[in-house]
Coordinates of C-alpha atoms and ligand atoms in Angstrom, one line a residue:
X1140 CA -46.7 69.3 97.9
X1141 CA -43.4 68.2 99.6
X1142 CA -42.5 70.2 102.4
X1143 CA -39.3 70.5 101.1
X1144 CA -40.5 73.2 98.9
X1145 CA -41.6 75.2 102.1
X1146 CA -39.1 78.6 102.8
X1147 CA -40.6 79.1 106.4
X1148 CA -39.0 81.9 108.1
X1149 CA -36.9 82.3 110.8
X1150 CA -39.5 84.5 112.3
X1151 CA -42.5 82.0 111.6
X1152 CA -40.7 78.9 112.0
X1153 CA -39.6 80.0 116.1
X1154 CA -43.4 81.4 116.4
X1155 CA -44.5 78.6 115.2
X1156 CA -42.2 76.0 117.3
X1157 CA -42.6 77.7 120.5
X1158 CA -46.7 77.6 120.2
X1159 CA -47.2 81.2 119.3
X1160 CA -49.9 82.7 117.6
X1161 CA -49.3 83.4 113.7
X1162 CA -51.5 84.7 111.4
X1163 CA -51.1 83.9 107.8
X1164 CA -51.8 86.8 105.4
X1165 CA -52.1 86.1 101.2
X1166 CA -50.5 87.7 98.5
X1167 CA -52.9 88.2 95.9
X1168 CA -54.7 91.3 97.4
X1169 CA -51.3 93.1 96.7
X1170 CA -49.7 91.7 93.5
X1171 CA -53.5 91.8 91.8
X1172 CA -55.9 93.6 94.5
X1173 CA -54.0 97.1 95.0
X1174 CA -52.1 99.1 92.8
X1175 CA -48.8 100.2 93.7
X1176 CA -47.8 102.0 96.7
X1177 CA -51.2 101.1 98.4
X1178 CA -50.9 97.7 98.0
X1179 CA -47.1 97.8 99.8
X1180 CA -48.3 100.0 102.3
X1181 CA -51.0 97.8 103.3
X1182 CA -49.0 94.6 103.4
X1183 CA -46.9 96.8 105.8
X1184 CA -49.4 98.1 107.7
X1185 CA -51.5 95.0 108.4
X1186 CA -48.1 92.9 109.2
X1187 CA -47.9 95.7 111.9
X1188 CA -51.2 95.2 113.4
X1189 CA -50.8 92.0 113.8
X1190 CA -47.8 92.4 115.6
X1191 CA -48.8 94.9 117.5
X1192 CA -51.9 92.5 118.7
X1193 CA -49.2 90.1 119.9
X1194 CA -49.1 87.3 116.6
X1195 CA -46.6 87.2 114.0
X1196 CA -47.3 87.8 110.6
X1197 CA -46.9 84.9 107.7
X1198 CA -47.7 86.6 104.3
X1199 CA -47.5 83.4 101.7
X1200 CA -46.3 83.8 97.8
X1201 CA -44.1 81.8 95.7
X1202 CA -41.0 83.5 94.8
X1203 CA -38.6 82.0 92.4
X1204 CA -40.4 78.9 92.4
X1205 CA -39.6 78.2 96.1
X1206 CA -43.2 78.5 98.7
X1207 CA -42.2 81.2 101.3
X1208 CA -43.9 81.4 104.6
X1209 CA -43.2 84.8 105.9
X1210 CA -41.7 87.4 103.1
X1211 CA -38.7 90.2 104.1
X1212 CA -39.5 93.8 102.6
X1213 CA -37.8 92.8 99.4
X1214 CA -40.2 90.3 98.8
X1215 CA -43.0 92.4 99.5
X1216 CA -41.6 94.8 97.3
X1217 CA -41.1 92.2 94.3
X1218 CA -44.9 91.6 94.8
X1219 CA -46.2 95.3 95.1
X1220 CA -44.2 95.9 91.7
X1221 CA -43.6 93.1 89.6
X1222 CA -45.5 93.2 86.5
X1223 CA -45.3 89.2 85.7
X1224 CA -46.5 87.7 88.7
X1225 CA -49.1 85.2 88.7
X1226 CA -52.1 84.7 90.4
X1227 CA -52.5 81.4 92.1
X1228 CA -55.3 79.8 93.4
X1229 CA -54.1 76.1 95.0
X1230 CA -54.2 74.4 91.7
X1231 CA -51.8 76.3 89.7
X1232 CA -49.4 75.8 92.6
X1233 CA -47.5 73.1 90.9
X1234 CA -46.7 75.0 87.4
X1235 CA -45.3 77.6 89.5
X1236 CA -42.9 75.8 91.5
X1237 CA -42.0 73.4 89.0
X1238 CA -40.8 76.3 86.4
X1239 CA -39.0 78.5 89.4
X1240 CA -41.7 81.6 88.4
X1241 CA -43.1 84.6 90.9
X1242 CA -46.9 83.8 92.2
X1243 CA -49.4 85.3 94.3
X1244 CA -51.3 83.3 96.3
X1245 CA -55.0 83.4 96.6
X1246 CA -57.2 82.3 99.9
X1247 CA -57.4 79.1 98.3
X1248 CA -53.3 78.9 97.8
X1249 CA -52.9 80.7 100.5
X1250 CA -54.9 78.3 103.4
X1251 CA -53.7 75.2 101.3
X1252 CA -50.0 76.4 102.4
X1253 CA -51.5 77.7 105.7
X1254 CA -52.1 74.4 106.4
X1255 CA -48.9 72.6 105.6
X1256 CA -46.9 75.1 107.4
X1257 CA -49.4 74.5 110.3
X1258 CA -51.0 77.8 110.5
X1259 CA -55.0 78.0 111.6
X1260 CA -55.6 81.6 111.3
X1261 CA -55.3 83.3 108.3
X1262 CA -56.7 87.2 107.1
X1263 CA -57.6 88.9 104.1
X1264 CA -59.9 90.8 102.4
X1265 CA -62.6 88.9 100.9
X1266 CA -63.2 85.8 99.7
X1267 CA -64.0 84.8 96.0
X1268 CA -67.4 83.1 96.0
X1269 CA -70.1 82.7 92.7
X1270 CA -70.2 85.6 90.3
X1271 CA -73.1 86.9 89.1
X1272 CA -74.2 85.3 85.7
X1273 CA -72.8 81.8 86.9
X1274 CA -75.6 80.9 85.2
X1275 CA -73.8 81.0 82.0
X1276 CA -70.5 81.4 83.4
X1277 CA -70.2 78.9 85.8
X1278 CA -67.4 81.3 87.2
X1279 CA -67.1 80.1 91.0
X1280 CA -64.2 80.7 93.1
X1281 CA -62.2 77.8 93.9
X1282 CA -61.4 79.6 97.3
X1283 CA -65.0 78.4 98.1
X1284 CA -63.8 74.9 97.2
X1285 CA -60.8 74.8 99.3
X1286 CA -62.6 76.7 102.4
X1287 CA -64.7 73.3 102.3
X1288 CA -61.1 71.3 102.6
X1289 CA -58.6 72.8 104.5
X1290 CA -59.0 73.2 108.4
X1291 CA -58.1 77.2 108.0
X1292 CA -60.0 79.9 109.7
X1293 CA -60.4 82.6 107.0
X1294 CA -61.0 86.1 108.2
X1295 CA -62.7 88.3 105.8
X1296 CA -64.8 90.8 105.4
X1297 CA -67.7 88.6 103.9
X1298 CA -67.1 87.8 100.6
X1299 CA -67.3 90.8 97.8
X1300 CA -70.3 92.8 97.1
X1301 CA -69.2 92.1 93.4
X1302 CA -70.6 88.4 93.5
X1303 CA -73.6 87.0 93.3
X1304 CA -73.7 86.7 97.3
X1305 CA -77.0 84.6 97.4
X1306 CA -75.6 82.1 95.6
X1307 CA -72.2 82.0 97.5
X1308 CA -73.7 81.3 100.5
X1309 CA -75.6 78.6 99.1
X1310 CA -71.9 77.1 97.7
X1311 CA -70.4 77.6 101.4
X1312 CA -73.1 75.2 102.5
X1313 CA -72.9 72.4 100.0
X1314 CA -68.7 72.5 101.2
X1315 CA -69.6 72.3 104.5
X1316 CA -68.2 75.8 105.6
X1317 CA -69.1 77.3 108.6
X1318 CA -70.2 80.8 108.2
X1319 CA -69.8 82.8 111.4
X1320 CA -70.5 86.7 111.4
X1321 CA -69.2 88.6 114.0
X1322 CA -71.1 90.5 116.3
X1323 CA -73.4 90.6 113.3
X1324 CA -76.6 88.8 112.6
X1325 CA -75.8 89.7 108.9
X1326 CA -73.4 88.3 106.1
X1327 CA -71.3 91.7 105.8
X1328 CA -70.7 92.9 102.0
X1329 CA -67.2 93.9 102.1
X1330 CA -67.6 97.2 101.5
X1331 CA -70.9 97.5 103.2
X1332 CA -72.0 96.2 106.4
X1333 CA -75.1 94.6 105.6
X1334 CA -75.7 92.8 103.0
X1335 CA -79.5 92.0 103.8
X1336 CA -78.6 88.2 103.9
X1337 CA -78.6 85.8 107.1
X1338 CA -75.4 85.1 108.5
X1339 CA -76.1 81.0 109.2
X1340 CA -74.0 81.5 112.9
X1341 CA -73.4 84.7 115.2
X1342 CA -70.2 84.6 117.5
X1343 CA -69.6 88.0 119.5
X1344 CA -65.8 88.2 119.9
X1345 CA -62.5 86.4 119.4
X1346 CA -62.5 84.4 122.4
X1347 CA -66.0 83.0 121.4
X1348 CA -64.1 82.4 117.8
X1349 CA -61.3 80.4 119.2
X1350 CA -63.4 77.9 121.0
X1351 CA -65.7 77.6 118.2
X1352 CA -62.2 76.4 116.2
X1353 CA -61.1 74.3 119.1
X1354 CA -64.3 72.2 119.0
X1355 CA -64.3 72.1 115.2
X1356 CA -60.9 70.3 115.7
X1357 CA -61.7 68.0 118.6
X1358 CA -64.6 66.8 116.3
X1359 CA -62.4 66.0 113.8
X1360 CA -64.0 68.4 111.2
X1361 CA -61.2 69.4 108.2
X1362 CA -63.3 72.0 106.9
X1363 CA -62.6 75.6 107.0
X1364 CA -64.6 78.4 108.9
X1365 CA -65.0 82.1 107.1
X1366 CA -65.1 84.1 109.9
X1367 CA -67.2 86.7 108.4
X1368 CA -66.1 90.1 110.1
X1369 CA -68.1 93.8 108.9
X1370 CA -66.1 96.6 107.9
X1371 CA -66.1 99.4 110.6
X1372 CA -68.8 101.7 110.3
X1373 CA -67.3 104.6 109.9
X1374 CA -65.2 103.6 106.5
X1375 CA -68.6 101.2 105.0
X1376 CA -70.1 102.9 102.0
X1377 CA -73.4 102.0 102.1
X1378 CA -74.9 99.4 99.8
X1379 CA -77.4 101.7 98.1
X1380 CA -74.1 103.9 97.3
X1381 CA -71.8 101.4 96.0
X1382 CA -74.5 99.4 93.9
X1383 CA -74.5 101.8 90.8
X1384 CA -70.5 101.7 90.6
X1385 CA -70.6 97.7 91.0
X1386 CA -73.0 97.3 87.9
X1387 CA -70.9 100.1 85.9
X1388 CA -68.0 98.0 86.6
X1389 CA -69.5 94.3 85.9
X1390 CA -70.5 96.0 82.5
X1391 CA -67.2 97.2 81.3
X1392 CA -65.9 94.2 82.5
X1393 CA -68.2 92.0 80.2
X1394 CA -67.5 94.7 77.4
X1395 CA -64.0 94.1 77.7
X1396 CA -64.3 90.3 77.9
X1397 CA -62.4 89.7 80.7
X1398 CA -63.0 86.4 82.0
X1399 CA -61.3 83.6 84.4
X1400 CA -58.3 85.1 86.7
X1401 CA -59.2 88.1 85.6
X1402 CA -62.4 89.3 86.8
X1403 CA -61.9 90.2 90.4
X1404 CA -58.9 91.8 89.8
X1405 CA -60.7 94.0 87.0
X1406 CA -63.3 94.3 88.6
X1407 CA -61.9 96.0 92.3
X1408 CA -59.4 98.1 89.9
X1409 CA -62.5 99.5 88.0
X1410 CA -64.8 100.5 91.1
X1411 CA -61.9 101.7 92.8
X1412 CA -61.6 104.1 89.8
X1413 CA -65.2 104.4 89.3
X1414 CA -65.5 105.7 93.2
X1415 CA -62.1 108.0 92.8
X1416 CA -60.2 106.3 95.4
X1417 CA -63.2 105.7 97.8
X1418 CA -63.5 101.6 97.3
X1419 CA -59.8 101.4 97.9
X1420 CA -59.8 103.4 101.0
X1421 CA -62.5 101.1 102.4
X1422 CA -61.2 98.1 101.2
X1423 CA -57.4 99.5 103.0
X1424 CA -59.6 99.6 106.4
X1425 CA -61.2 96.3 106.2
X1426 CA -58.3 94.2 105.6
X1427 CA -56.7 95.8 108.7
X1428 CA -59.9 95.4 110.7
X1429 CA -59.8 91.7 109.5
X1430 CA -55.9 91.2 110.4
X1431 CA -56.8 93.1 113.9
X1432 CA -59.3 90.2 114.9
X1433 CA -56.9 87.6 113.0
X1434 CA -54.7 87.7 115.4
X1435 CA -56.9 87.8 118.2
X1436 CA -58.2 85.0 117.2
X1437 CA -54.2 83.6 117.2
X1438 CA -53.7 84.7 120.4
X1439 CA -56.7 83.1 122.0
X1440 CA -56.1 79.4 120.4
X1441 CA -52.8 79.5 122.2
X1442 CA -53.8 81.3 125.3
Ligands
LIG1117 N1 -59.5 90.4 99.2 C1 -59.2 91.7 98.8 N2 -58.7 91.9 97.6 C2 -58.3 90.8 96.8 C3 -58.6 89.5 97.2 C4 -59.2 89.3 98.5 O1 -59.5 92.7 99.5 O2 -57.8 91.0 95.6 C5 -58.2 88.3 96.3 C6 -58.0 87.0 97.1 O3 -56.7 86.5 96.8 C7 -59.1 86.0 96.6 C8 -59.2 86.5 95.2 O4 -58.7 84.7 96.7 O5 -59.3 87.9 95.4 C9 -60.5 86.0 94.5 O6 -60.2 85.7 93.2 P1 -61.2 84.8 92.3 O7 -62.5 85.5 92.3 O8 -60.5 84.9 90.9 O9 -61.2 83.5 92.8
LIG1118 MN1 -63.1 82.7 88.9

């Protein structure tokens, strides 16, 4: 992509000049991942927190065909409500630009801007990784792709209990993604702590985190790191309650057809409905849990 297509802030752009930390934050989670007002108040909310942990917040979308790097409240609010926005993963970048539409970006957009803008930290909720019945599907994230290609730390909560998480960690290997849980031996499950799988590394705290991405730099490694953070205990439903509701939802989801971009974003809608509210509230916490560490993370690189 030229640069030239880059809206950076003011905001980001000094941050970023002056050797601050930033944290970048995606769009997707609140054009496709929230319904409206959640999804605004979040993106609020989890600007604030980073903030208030001393970075400055980057949310990345494509308005209007132009690539902005930090988004006023208009913006945001374009995104919380627009009904034609689409959802872009780093690939469907150009189309977007090039016909001057509204886009979302995904963590795969999302870090791929990251990047050219010069930004190393980067939060959301969770990744997208292998969905179950790949088998036939062959349905894999692309953000797994692009976590293997762009030298982004990605901040998540795991990647979500709706995939075939087995299997995505198997993917994250093959790209040569660093898989760090933190303070956890476990991979967490987004909306669970545990997931009963092996996180491959264990770091304790931010400061650990930012020299883990200092060394991945001096080596030279352009990979990407999912920083694999659980959702606080006290807003986790437990595996054994949310499994019932996933497998409800992956059925109407199949009955309906919905394939492609669509899945995820059916898929959280549906459990969120299925659990009356309950998903979403725990999927509100863990993002601002994620952005909370994000910019620690920030701040430490810099410090
Ligand atoms: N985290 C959330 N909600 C979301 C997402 C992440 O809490 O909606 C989005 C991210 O943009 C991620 C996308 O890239 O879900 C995965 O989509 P897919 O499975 O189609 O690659
Ligand atoms: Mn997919």
């Amino acid at each position: 992509m030229n640069p030239a297509d880059l809206d950076i802030s003011l905001e980001v752009a000094k941050a970023l000049r002056a050797r601050r930390a930033v944290v970048a934050l995606e769009s997707t989670i609140i054009s496709h991942g929230m319904a409206y007002p959640a999804n605004l108040e979040t993106a609020l909310a989890v600007e604030q927190i980073i903030r208030d942990h001393g970075a400055v917040p980057a949310t990345i979308a494509v308005l209007h065909g132009r690539v902005k790097v930090g988004l006023s409240h208009e913006d945001l609010l374009t995104l919380a409500q627009a009904k034609d926005v689409l959802k872009l993963s780093t690939h469907d970048l150009p189309f977007c630009v090039s016909k001057g539409l509204n886009g979302a970006t995904t963590v795969a957009a999302t870090m791929r801007i990251a990047a050219l803008a010069g930004i190393r930290v980067f939060a959301t909720g969770g990744v997208g990784g292998v969905h179950r019945g790949w088998e036939s599907s062959l349905d894999i994230s692309a953000d797994l792709i692009e976590l293997g290609r762009t030298p982004v730390a990605v901040v998540a909560a795991g990647a979500k209990a709706i995939l075939d998480l087995p299997a995505t960690l198997e993917v994250l290997e093959t790209n040569m993604v660093p898989v760090i849980g933190v303070a956890t031996n476990e991979l967490p499950a987004f909306y669970s702590r545990s997931s009963g799988l092996k996180a491959p590394i264990r770091l304790e705290n931010a400061i650990e985190i930012a020299a883990f991405l200092l060394a991945q730099t001096r080596l030279g490694i352009k990979s990407g790191a999912l920083i694999a953070n659980p959702i606080p205990a006290s807003d986790e439903i437990p595996a054994s309650e949310i499994h019932g509701f996933i497998e409800q939802a992956l059925q109407d989801c199949a009955a309906h057809k919905i394939a492609a971009k669509g899945v995820t974003p059916f898929l959280l809608a549906r459990i969120a409905e299925l659990t009356q509210g309950r998903s979403l509230i725990a999927n509100i916490a863990l993002v601002k849990n994620n952005a909370r560490l994000a910019a620690e993370i920030a701040v430490a690189l810099v410090g």
